[in-house]
């Protein structure tokens, strides 16, 4: 199963300009995500897996008072769920550099548990690897056994994603 999260130029423009009013405060510097979290081999071997993919397209000529594409230097991707002991992060370095117009992040080996609700988070960072408060997106999907899903990660799903994470036991965000 492949989960795709696609942010195209139009979605980014809306997302970035409106994230200002609903984004949580920036994470502390020590909260930079770790590289890929893995499941114990015994647990991992028992379940089918899916891949969560996020494709980010840098919008041409986009501007806002809070953030501009030039400020965005790194991205991270994570997925949470009630059946996951801890958030899973994309493979490779903790923060992936934004180079060119497209960045692809993937989280491999996410256990497939039919009907389980999952929340996907994309976070942007500046050149100093500090979170950009105006660049956080959330999306959600239900795990399945087979098929292709598209997960929209944008500002429209941010508050719902935060609420779902709280319900799933990841704590209510501190505003």
PDB file of C-alpha atoms in Angstrom:
ATOM      1  CA  UNK A   1       0.000   0.000   0.000  1.00  0.00           C
ATOM      2  CA  UNK A   2       1.334   3.439  -0.851  1.00  0.00           C
ATOM      3  CA  UNK A   3       0.021   6.526   0.904  1.00  0.00           C
ATOM      4  CA  UNK A   4       0.703   9.739  -0.992  1.00  0.00           C
ATOM      5  CA  UNK A   5       0.568  13.180   0.529  1.00  0.00           C
ATOM      6  CA  UNK A   6       0.838  15.755  -2.205  1.00  0.00           C
ATOM      7  CA  UNK A   7       1.137  19.471  -1.589  1.00  0.00           C
ATOM      8  CA  UNK A   8       0.887  21.304  -4.891  1.00  0.00           C
ATOM      9  CA  UNK A   9       1.571  24.965  -5.496  1.00  0.00           C
ATOM     10  CA  UNK A  10      -2.032  26.019  -4.990  1.00  0.00           C
ATOM     11  CA  UNK A  11      -2.429  24.057  -1.771  1.00  0.00           C
ATOM     12  CA  UNK A  12       0.827  25.455  -0.411  1.00  0.00           C
ATOM     13  CA  UNK A  13      -0.261  29.008  -1.074  1.00  0.00           C
ATOM     14  CA  UNK A  14      -3.457  28.523   0.885  1.00  0.00           C
ATOM     15  CA  UNK A  15      -1.771  26.417   3.553  1.00  0.00           C
ATOM     16  CA  UNK A  16       1.097  28.757   4.335  1.00  0.00           C
ATOM     17  CA  UNK A  17      -0.910  31.937   4.321  1.00  0.00           C
ATOM     18  CA  UNK A  18      -3.571  30.548   6.656  1.00  0.00           C
ATOM     19  CA  UNK A  19      -1.378  28.477   8.960  1.00  0.00           C
ATOM     20  CA  UNK A  20      -0.521  31.619  10.872  1.00  0.00           C
ATOM     21  CA  UNK A  21      -3.849  31.639  12.678  1.00  0.00           C
ATOM     22  CA  UNK A  22      -3.985  27.970  13.571  1.00  0.00           C
ATOM     23  CA  UNK A  23      -0.424  26.705  13.890  1.00  0.00           C
ATOM     24  CA  UNK A  24       0.814  25.545  17.277  1.00  0.00           C
ATOM     25  CA  UNK A  25       3.859  27.299  18.701  1.00  0.00           C
ATOM     26  CA  UNK A  26       7.207  26.236  17.294  1.00  0.00           C
ATOM     27  CA  UNK A  27       8.738  23.177  18.896  1.00  0.00           C
ATOM     28  CA  UNK A  28      11.722  23.542  21.175  1.00  0.00           C
ATOM     29  CA  UNK A  29      15.113  23.028  19.493  1.00  0.00           C
ATOM     30  CA  UNK A  30      15.530  19.717  21.308  1.00  0.00           C
ATOM     31  CA  UNK A  31      12.341  18.414  19.702  1.00  0.00           C
ATOM     32  CA  UNK A  32      13.822  17.942  16.227  1.00  0.00           C
ATOM     33  CA  UNK A  33      12.578  14.523  15.101  1.00  0.00           C
ATOM     34  CA  UNK A  34      14.876  11.564  15.178  1.00  0.00           C
ATOM     35  CA  UNK A  35      15.590   9.441  12.137  1.00  0.00           C
ATOM     36  CA  UNK A  36      13.325   6.512  11.305  1.00  0.00           C
ATOM     37  CA  UNK A  37      11.724   4.851  14.325  1.00  0.00           C
ATOM     38  CA  UNK A  38      11.471   1.116  13.934  1.00  0.00           C
ATOM     39  CA  UNK A  39       9.335  -1.589  15.462  1.00  0.00           C
ATOM     40  CA  UNK A  40      10.837  -4.608  17.199  1.00  0.00           C
ATOM     41  CA  UNK A  41      11.647  -7.290  14.613  1.00  0.00           C
ATOM     42  CA  UNK A  42       9.230  -9.794  16.150  1.00  0.00           C
ATOM     43  CA  UNK A  43       6.304  -7.354  15.989  1.00  0.00           C
ATOM     44  CA  UNK A  44       7.292  -5.996  12.589  1.00  0.00           C
ATOM     45  CA  UNK A  45       7.462  -9.436  10.987  1.00  0.00           C
ATOM     46  CA  UNK A  46       3.894 -10.301  11.988  1.00  0.00           C
ATOM     47  CA  UNK A  47       2.114  -7.512  10.123  1.00  0.00           C
ATOM     48  CA  UNK A  48       1.924  -6.317   6.531  1.00  0.00           C
ATOM     49  CA  UNK A  49       3.397  -2.856   5.993  1.00  0.00           C
ATOM     50  CA  UNK A  50       2.581   0.287   4.076  1.00  0.00           C
ATOM     51  CA  UNK A  51       4.612   3.259   2.923  1.00  0.00           C
ATOM     52  CA  UNK A  52       3.629   6.859   3.655  1.00  0.00           C
ATOM     53  CA  UNK A  53       4.924   9.228   0.973  1.00  0.00           C
ATOM     54  CA  UNK A  54       4.821  13.021   0.931  1.00  0.00           C
ATOM     55  CA  UNK A  55       5.759  14.944  -2.210  1.00  0.00           C
ATOM     56  CA  UNK A  56       6.344  18.656  -1.630  1.00  0.00           C
ATOM     57  CA  UNK A  57       6.374  21.123  -4.540  1.00  0.00           C
ATOM     58  CA  UNK A  58       7.809  24.585  -3.868  1.00  0.00           C
ATOM     59  CA  UNK A  59       5.318  27.170  -5.158  1.00  0.00           C
ATOM     60  CA  UNK A  60       6.763  29.690  -7.612  1.00  0.00           C
ATOM     61  CA  UNK A  61       6.429  33.329  -6.575  1.00  0.00           C
ATOM     62  CA  UNK A  62       4.517  32.656  -3.360  1.00  0.00           C
ATOM     63  CA  UNK A  63       4.816  35.255  -0.578  1.00  0.00           C
ATOM     64  CA  UNK A  64       3.244  35.875   2.812  1.00  0.00           C
ATOM     65  CA  UNK A  65       4.105  38.056   5.788  1.00  0.00           C
ATOM     66  CA  UNK A  66       4.815  35.057   8.008  1.00  0.00           C
ATOM     67  CA  UNK A  67       6.948  32.771   5.835  1.00  0.00           C
ATOM     68  CA  UNK A  68       8.358  32.613   2.342  1.00  0.00           C
ATOM     69  CA  UNK A  69       9.589  29.557   0.444  1.00  0.00           C
ATOM     70  CA  UNK A  70      13.146  30.911   0.713  1.00  0.00           C
ATOM     71  CA  UNK A  71      12.948  30.472   4.514  1.00  0.00           C
ATOM     72  CA  UNK A  72      12.024  26.809   4.164  1.00  0.00           C
ATOM     73  CA  UNK A  73      15.274  24.821   4.194  1.00  0.00           C
ATOM     74  CA  UNK A  74      14.313  21.456   5.739  1.00  0.00           C
ATOM     75  CA  UNK A  75      11.260  19.204   6.103  1.00  0.00           C
ATOM     76  CA  UNK A  76      10.323  16.308   8.348  1.00  0.00           C
ATOM     77  CA  UNK A  77       7.473  13.807   8.107  1.00  0.00           C
ATOM     78  CA  UNK A  78       5.939  11.670  10.850  1.00  0.00           C
ATOM     79  CA  UNK A  79       2.954   9.391  11.384  1.00  0.00           C
ATOM     80  CA  UNK A  80       1.153   8.618  14.656  1.00  0.00           C
ATOM     81  CA  UNK A  81      -1.585   6.175  15.533  1.00  0.00           C
ATOM     82  CA  UNK A  82      -3.180   4.540  18.580  1.00  0.00           C
ATOM     83  CA  UNK A  83      -1.544   1.226  17.655  1.00  0.00           C
ATOM     84  CA  UNK A  84       1.933   2.769  17.316  1.00  0.00           C
ATOM     85  CA  UNK A  85       3.956   3.015  20.534  1.00  0.00           C
ATOM     86  CA  UNK A  86       5.725   6.148  19.288  1.00  0.00           C
ATOM     87  CA  UNK A  87       5.573   8.361  16.201  1.00  0.00           C
ATOM     88  CA  UNK A  88       7.322   6.952  13.137  1.00  0.00           C
ATOM     89  CA  UNK A  89       9.575   9.293  11.167  1.00  0.00           C
ATOM     90  CA  UNK A  90      10.772   9.289   7.567  1.00  0.00           C
ATOM     91  CA  UNK A  91      13.835   7.281   6.630  1.00  0.00           C
ATOM     92  CA  UNK A  92      17.197   8.975   6.271  1.00  0.00           C
ATOM     93  CA  UNK A  93      18.392  12.083   8.079  1.00  0.00           C
ATOM     94  CA  UNK A  94      16.148  13.618  10.743  1.00  0.00           C
ATOM     95  CA  UNK A  95      15.632  16.703   8.554  1.00  0.00           C
ATOM     96  CA  UNK A  96      15.600  16.495   4.771  1.00  0.00           C
ATOM     97  CA  UNK A  97      17.030  19.517   2.913  1.00  0.00           C
ATOM     98  CA  UNK A  98      14.718  21.343   0.527  1.00  0.00           C
ATOM     99  CA  UNK A  99      16.682  21.512  -2.718  1.00  0.00           C
ATOM    100  CA  UNK A 100      15.159  22.294  -6.071  1.00  0.00           C
ATOM    101  CA  UNK A 101      11.414  22.455  -6.504  1.00  0.00           C
ATOM    102  CA  UNK A 102      10.390  19.016  -5.232  1.00  0.00           C
ATOM    103  CA  UNK A 103      11.139  17.065  -2.058  1.00  0.00           C
ATOM    104  CA  UNK A 104       9.992  13.483  -1.465  1.00  0.00           C
ATOM    105  CA  UNK A 105       9.807  12.037   2.056  1.00  0.00           C
ATOM    106  CA  UNK A 106       8.815   8.459   2.807  1.00  0.00           C
ATOM    107  CA  UNK A 107       8.060   6.452   5.921  1.00  0.00           C
ATOM    108  CA  UNK A 108       8.543   2.769   5.185  1.00  0.00           C
ATOM    109  CA  UNK A 109       7.371  -0.216   7.213  1.00  0.00           C
ATOM    110  CA  UNK A 110       4.311   1.392   8.788  1.00  0.00           C
ATOM    111  CA  UNK A 111       2.292  -1.575  10.120  1.00  0.00           C
ATOM    112  CA  UNK A 112      -0.942  -2.086   8.200  1.00  0.00           C
ATOM    113  CA  UNK A 113      -3.823  -2.490  10.636  1.00  0.00           C
ATOM    114  CA  UNK A 114      -7.164  -2.266   8.793  1.00  0.00           C
ATOM    115  CA  UNK A 115      -9.344   0.511  10.171  1.00  0.00           C
ATOM    116  CA  UNK A 116      -6.643   2.133  12.338  1.00  0.00           C
ATOM    117  CA  UNK A 117      -6.660   5.921  12.223  1.00  0.00           C
ATOM    118  CA  UNK A 118      -3.282   7.488  11.428  1.00  0.00           C
ATOM    119  CA  UNK A 119      -2.250  11.170  11.587  1.00  0.00           C
ATOM    120  CA  UNK A 120       0.477  12.399   9.211  1.00  0.00           C
ATOM    121  CA  UNK A 121       2.474  15.550  10.092  1.00  0.00           C
ATOM    122  CA  UNK A 122       4.825  17.580   7.901  1.00  0.00           C
ATOM    123  CA  UNK A 123       6.971  20.235   9.609  1.00  0.00           C
ATOM    124  CA  UNK A 124       9.131  22.891   7.954  1.00  0.00           C
ATOM    125  CA  UNK A 125      12.418  24.202   9.371  1.00  0.00           C
ATOM    126  CA  UNK A 126      14.641  27.214   8.684  1.00  0.00           C
ATOM    127  CA  UNK A 127      18.371  27.251   7.837  1.00  0.00           C
ATOM    128  CA  UNK A 128      19.238  26.926  11.556  1.00  0.00           C
ATOM    129  CA  UNK A 129      17.060  23.793  11.713  1.00  0.00           C
ATOM    130  CA  UNK A 130      14.518  25.571  13.908  1.00  0.00           C
ATOM    131  CA  UNK A 131      10.817  24.791  13.333  1.00  0.00           C
ATOM    132  CA  UNK A 132       8.886  27.364  11.317  1.00  0.00           C
ATOM    133  CA  UNK A 133       5.744  28.084  13.332  1.00  0.00           C
ATOM    134  CA  UNK A 134       3.829  28.975  10.161  1.00  0.00           C
ATOM    135  CA  UNK A 135       4.753  25.748   8.376  1.00  0.00           C
ATOM    136  CA  UNK A 136       3.027  22.789   9.982  1.00  0.00           C
ATOM    137  CA  UNK A 137       0.570  20.566   8.147  1.00  0.00           C
ATOM    138  CA  UNK A 138      -1.479  17.561   9.212  1.00  0.00           C
ATOM    139  CA  UNK A 139      -3.476  14.948   7.406  1.00  0.00           C
ATOM    140  CA  UNK A 140      -5.065  11.653   8.350  1.00  0.00           C
ATOM    141  CA  UNK A 141      -6.013   8.319   6.835  1.00  0.00           C
ATOM    142  CA  UNK A 142      -7.323   4.902   7.811  1.00  0.00           C
ATOM    143  CA  UNK A 143      -4.911   2.024   7.367  1.00  0.00           C
ATOM    144  CA  UNK A 144      -5.996  -0.645   4.863  1.00  0.00           C
ATOM    145  CA  UNK A 145      -4.734  -3.958   3.589  1.00  0.00           C
ATOM    146  CA  UNK A 146      -4.398  -2.945  -0.045  1.00  0.00           C
ATOM    147  CA  UNK A 147      -4.918  -0.011  -2.345  1.00  0.00           C
ATOM    148  CA  UNK A 148      -3.621   3.512  -2.819  1.00  0.00           C
ATOM    149  CA  UNK A 149      -4.595   6.413  -0.567  1.00  0.00           C
ATOM    150  CA  UNK A 150      -4.027  10.117  -0.994  1.00  0.00           C
ATOM    151  CA  UNK A 151      -3.504  12.006   2.264  1.00  0.00           C
ATOM    152  CA  UNK A 152      -3.870  15.776   2.058  1.00  0.00           C
ATOM    153  CA  UNK A 153      -1.460  17.514   4.423  1.00  0.00           C
ATOM    154  CA  UNK A 154      -2.481  21.172   4.739  1.00  0.00           C
ATOM    155  CA  UNK A 155      -3.841  23.831   7.078  1.00  0.00           C
ATOM    156  CA  UNK A 156      -7.453  22.669   6.672  1.00  0.00           C
ATOM    157  CA  UNK A 157      -6.563  19.437   8.436  1.00  0.00           C
ATOM    158  CA  UNK A 158      -4.211  20.939  11.057  1.00  0.00           C
ATOM    159  CA  UNK A 159      -6.712  21.515  13.879  1.00  0.00           C
ATOM    160  CA  UNK A 160      -8.460  18.210  13.175  1.00  0.00           C
ATOM    161  CA  UNK A 161      -5.077  16.440  13.145  1.00  0.00           C
ATOM    162  CA  UNK A 162      -4.137  18.008  16.498  1.00  0.00           C
ATOM    163  CA  UNK A 163      -7.498  16.961  17.943  1.00  0.00           C
ATOM    164  CA  UNK A 164      -7.145  13.401  16.630  1.00  0.00           C
ATOM    165  CA  UNK A 165      -3.652  13.137  18.123  1.00  0.00           C
ATOM    166  CA  UNK A 166      -5.039  14.257  21.486  1.00  0.00           C
ATOM    167  CA  UNK A 167      -7.788  11.633  21.275  1.00  0.00           C
ATOM    168  CA  UNK A 168      -5.222   8.998  20.272  1.00  0.00           C
ATOM    169  CA  UNK A 169      -3.275   9.753  23.442  1.00  0.00           C
ATOM    170  CA  UNK A 170      -0.486  12.044  22.248  1.00  0.00           C
ATOM    171  CA  UNK A 171      -1.584  14.899  24.507  1.00  0.00           C
ATOM    172  CA  UNK A 172      -3.315  18.171  23.787  1.00  0.00           C
ATOM    173  CA  UNK A 173      -1.051  20.794  22.232  1.00  0.00           C
ATOM    174  CA  UNK A 174       0.080  23.644  24.476  1.00  0.00           C
ATOM    175  CA  UNK A 175      -0.845  26.896  22.691  1.00  0.00           C
TER     176      UNK A 175
END
